[in-house]
PDB file of C-alpha atoms in Angstrom:
ATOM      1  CA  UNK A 237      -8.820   5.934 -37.657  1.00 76.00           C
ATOM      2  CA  UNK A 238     -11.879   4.142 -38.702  1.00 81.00           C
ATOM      3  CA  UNK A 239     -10.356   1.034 -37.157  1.00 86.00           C
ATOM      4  CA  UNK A 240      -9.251   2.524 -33.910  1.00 84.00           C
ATOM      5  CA  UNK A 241     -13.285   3.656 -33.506  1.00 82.00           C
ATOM      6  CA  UNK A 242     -14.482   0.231 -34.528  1.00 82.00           C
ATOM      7  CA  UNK A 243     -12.809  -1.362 -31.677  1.00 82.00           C
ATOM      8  CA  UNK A 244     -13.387   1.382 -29.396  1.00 79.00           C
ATOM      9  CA  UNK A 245     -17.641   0.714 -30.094  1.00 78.00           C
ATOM     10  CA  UNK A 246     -16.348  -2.840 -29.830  1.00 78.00           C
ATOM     11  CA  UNK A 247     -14.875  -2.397 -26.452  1.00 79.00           C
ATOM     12  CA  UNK A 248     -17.917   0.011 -25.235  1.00 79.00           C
ATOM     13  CA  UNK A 249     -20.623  -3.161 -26.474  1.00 77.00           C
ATOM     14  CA  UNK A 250     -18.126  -5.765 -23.843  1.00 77.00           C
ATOM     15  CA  UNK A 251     -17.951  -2.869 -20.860  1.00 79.00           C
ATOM     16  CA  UNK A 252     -22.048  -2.499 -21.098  1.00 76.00           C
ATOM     17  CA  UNK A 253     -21.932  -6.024 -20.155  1.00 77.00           C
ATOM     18  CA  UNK A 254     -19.602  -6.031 -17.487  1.00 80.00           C
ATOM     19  CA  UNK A 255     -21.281  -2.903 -16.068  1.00 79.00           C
ATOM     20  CA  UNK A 256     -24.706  -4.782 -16.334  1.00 80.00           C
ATOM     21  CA  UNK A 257     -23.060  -8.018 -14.844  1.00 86.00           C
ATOM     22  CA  UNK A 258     -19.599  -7.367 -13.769  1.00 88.00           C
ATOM     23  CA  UNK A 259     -20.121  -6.298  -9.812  1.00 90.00           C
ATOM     24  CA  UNK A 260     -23.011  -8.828  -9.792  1.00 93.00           C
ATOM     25  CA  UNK A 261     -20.546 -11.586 -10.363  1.00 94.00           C
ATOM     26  CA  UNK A 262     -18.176 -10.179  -8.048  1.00 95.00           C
ATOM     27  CA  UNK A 263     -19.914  -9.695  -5.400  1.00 96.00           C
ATOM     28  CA  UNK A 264     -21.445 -13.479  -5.921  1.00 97.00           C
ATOM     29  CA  UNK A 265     -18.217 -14.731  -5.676  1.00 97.00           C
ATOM     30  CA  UNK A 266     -17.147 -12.523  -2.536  1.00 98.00           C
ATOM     31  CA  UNK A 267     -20.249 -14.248  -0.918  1.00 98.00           C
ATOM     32  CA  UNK A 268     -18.986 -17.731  -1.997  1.00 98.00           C
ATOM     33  CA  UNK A 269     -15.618 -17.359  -1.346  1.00 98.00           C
ATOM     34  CA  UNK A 270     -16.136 -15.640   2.319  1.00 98.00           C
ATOM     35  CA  UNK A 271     -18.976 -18.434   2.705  1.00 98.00           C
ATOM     36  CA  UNK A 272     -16.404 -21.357   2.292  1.00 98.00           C
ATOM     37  CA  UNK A 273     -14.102 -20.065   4.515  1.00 97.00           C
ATOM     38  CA  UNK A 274     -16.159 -19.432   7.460  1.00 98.00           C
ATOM     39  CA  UNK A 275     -18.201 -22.201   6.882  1.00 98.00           C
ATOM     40  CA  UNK A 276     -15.148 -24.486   6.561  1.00 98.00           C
ATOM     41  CA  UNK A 277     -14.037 -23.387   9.999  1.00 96.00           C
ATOM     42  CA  UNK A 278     -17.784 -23.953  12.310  1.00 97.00           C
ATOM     43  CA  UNK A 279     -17.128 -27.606   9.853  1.00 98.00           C
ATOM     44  CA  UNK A 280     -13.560 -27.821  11.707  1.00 97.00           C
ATOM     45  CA  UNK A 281     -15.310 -26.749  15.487  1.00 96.00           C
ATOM     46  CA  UNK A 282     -18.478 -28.922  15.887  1.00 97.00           C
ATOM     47  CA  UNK A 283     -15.988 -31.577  14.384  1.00 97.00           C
ATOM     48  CA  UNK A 284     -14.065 -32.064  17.624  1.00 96.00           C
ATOM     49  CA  UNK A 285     -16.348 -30.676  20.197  1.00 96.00           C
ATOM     50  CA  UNK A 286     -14.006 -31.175  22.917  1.00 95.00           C
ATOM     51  CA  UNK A 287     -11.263 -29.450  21.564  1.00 95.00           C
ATOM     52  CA  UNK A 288     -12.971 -26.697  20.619  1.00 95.00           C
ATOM     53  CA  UNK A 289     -14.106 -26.226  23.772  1.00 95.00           C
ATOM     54  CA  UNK A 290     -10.565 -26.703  25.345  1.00 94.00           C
ATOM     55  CA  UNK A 291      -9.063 -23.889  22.819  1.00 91.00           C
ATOM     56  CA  UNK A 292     -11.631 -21.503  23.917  1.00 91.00           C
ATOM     57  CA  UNK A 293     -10.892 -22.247  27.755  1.00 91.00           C
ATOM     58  CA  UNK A 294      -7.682 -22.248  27.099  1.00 90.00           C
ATOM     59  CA  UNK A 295      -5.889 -20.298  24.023  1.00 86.00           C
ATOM     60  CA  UNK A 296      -8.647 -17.868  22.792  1.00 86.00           C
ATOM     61  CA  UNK A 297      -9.705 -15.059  25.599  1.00 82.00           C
ATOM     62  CA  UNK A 298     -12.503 -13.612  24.278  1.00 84.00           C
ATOM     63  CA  UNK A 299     -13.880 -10.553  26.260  1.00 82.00           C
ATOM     64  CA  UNK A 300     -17.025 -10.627  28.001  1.00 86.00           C
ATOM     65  CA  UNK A 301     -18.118 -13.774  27.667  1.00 87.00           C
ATOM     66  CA  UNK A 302     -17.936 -17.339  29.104  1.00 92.00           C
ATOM     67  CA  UNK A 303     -15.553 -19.830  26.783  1.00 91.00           C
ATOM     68  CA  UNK A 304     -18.193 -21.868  25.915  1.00 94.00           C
ATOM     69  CA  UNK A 305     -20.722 -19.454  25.642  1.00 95.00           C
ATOM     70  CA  UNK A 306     -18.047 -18.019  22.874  1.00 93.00           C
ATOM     71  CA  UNK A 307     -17.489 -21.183  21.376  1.00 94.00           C
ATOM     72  CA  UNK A 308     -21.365 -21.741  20.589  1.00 96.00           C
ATOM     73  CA  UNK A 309     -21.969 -18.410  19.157  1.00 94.00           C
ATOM     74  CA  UNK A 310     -18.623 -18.782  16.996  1.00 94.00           C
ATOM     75  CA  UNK A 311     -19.772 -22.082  16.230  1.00 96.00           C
ATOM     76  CA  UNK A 312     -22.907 -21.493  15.046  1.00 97.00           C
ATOM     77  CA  UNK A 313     -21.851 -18.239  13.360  1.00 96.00           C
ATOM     78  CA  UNK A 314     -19.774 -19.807  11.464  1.00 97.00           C
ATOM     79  CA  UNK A 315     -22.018 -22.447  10.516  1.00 98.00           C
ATOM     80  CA  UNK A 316     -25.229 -20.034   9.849  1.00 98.00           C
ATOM     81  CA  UNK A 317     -24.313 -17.034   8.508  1.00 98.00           C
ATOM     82  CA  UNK A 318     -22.184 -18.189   5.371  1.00 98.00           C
ATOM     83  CA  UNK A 319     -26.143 -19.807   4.269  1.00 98.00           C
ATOM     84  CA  UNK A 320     -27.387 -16.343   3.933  1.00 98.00           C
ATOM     85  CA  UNK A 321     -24.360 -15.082   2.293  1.00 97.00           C
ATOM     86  CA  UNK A 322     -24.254 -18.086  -0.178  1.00 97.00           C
ATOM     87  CA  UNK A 323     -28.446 -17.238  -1.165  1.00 97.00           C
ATOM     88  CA  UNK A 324     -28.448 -13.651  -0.632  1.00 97.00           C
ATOM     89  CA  UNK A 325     -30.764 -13.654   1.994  1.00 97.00           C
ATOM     90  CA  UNK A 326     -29.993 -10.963   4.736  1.00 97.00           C
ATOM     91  CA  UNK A 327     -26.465 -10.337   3.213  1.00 97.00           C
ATOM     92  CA  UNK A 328     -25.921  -6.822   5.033  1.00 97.00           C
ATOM     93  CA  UNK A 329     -26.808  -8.541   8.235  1.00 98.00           C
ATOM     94  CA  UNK A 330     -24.717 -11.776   7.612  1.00 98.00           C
ATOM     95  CA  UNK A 331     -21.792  -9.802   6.766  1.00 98.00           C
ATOM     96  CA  UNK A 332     -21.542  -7.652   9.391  1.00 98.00           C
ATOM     97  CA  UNK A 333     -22.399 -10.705  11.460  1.00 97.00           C
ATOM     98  CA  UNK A 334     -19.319 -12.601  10.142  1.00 98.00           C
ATOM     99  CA  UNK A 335     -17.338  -9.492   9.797  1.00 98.00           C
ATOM    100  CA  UNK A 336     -17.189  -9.607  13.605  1.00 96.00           C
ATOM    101  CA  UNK A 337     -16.957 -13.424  14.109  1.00 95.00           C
ATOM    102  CA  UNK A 338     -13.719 -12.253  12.267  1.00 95.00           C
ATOM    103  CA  UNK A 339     -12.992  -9.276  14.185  1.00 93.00           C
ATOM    104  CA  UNK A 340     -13.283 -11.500  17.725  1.00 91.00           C
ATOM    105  CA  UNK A 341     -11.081 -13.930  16.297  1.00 88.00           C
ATOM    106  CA  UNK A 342      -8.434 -11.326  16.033  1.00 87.00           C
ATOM    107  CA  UNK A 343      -9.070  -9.538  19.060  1.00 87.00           C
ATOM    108  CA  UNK A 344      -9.440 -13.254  20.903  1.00 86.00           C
ATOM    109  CA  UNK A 345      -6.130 -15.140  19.791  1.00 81.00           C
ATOM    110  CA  UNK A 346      -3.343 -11.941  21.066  1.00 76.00           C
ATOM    111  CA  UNK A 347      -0.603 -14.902  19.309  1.00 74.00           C
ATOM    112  CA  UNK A 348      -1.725 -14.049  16.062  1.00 72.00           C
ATOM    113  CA  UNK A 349      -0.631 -10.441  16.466  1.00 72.00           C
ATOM    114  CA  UNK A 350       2.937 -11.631  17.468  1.00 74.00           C
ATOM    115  CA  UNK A 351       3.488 -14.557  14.533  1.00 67.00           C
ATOM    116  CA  UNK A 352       6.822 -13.839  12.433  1.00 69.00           C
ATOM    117  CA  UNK A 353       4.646 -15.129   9.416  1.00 66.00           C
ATOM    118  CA  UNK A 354       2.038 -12.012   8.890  1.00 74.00           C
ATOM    119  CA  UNK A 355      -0.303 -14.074   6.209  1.00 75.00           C
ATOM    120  CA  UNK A 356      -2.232 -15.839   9.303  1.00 77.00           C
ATOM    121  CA  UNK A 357      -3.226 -11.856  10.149  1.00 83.00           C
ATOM    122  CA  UNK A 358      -3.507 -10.567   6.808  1.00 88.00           C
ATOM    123  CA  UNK A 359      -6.069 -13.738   5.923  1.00 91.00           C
ATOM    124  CA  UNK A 360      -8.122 -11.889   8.614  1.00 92.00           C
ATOM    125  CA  UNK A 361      -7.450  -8.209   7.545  1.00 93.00           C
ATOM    126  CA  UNK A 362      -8.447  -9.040   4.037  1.00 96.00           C
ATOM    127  CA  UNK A 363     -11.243 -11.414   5.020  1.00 97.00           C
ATOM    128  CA  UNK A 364     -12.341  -8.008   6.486  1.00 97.00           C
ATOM    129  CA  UNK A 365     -12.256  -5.805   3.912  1.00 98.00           C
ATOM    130  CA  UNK A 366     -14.031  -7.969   1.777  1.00 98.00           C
ATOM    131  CA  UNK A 367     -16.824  -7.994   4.003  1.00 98.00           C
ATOM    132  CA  UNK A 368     -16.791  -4.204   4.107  1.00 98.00           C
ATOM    133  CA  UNK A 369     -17.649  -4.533   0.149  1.00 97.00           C
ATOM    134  CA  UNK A 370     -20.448  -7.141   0.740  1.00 97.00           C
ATOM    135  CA  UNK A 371     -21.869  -4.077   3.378  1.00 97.00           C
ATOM    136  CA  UNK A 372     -21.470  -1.391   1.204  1.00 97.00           C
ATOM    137  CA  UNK A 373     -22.840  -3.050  -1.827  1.00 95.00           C
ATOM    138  CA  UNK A 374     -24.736  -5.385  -0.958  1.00 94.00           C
ATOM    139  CA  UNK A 375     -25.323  -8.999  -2.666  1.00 95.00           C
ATOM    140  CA  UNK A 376     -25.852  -7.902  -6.564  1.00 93.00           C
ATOM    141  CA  UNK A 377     -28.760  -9.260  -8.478  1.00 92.00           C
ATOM    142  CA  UNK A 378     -28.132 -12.719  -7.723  1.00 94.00           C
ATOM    143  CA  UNK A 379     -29.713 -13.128  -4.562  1.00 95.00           C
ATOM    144  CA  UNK A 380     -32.915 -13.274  -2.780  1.00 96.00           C
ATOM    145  CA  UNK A 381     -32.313 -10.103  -1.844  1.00 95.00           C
ATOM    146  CA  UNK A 382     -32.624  -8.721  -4.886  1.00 93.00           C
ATOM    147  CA  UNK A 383     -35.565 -10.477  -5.749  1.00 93.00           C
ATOM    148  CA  UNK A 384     -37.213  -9.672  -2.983  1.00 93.00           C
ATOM    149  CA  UNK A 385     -36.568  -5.966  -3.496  1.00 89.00           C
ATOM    150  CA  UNK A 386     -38.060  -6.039  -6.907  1.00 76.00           C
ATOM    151  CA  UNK A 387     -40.048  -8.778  -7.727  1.00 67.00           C
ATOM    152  CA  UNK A 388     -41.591  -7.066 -10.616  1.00 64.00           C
ATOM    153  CA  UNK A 389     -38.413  -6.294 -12.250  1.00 59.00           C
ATOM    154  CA  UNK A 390     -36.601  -9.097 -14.583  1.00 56.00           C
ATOM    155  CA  UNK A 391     -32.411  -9.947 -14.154  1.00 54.00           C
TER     156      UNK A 391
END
């Protein structure tokens, strides 16, 4: 019995630090990972201008606004927001930001609702969700954000 306590305290010392640190980490790599993507993709758009430009004329039919009007705020979007998410600056704002960058792409492309392969609209679903978590959380205590919030207070 003594031995089943001593790793149970054991256990308890390892979950204070993954309480302490655990969703901090997380949510750091969320905003890395969700970053890299989106940031990846404005890389892939100011790329090839032109066809960028052609694919919103043509293939994406995004609601209430002009192709290229659509393609610039994508664009930069894409480009801008994953910086804040990446620091932690503004990371409710970014994400929601980004979480509808997302949500337009969906709504914009009706193709990707009728693809036999469902990963190209589950890479969007989940994409989603985890910018739900960077919403409802927020960035963790590795970002500006959280050093802004309490600068007197250590890590």
């Amino acid at each position: 019995m003594n031995r089943v306590l001593k790793y149970h305290g054991a256990t308890l010392r390892f979950d204070a630090v993954i309480e302490r640190w655990g969703g901090t980490l997380l949510l750091l790599s969320l905003r890395i990972y969700l970053g890299l993507v989106f940031f990846k993709s404005g890389l892939t758009k100011i790329a090839d201008w032109d066809s960028t430009l052609a694919l919103f004329r043509d293939e994406y039919q995004v609601p209430l606004l002009l192709p290229e009007l659509a393609a610039v705020f994508g664009t930069t979007g894409e480009l801008l927001l994953p910086l804040l998410l990446w620091v932690g600056l503004l990371t409710r704002p970014a994400a929601l930001g980004l979480f509808f960058v997302n949500l337009m792409a969906v709504i914009s492309y009706p193709l990707l609702l009728t693809f036999d392969c469902p990963a190209a609209l589950n890479d969007h679903r989940y994409w989603g969700i985890l910018f739900l978590v960077l919403m409802m959380f927020g960035p963790g205590k590795l970002s500006v954000d959280a050093m802004l919030a309490k600068p007197e207070q250590p890590l």
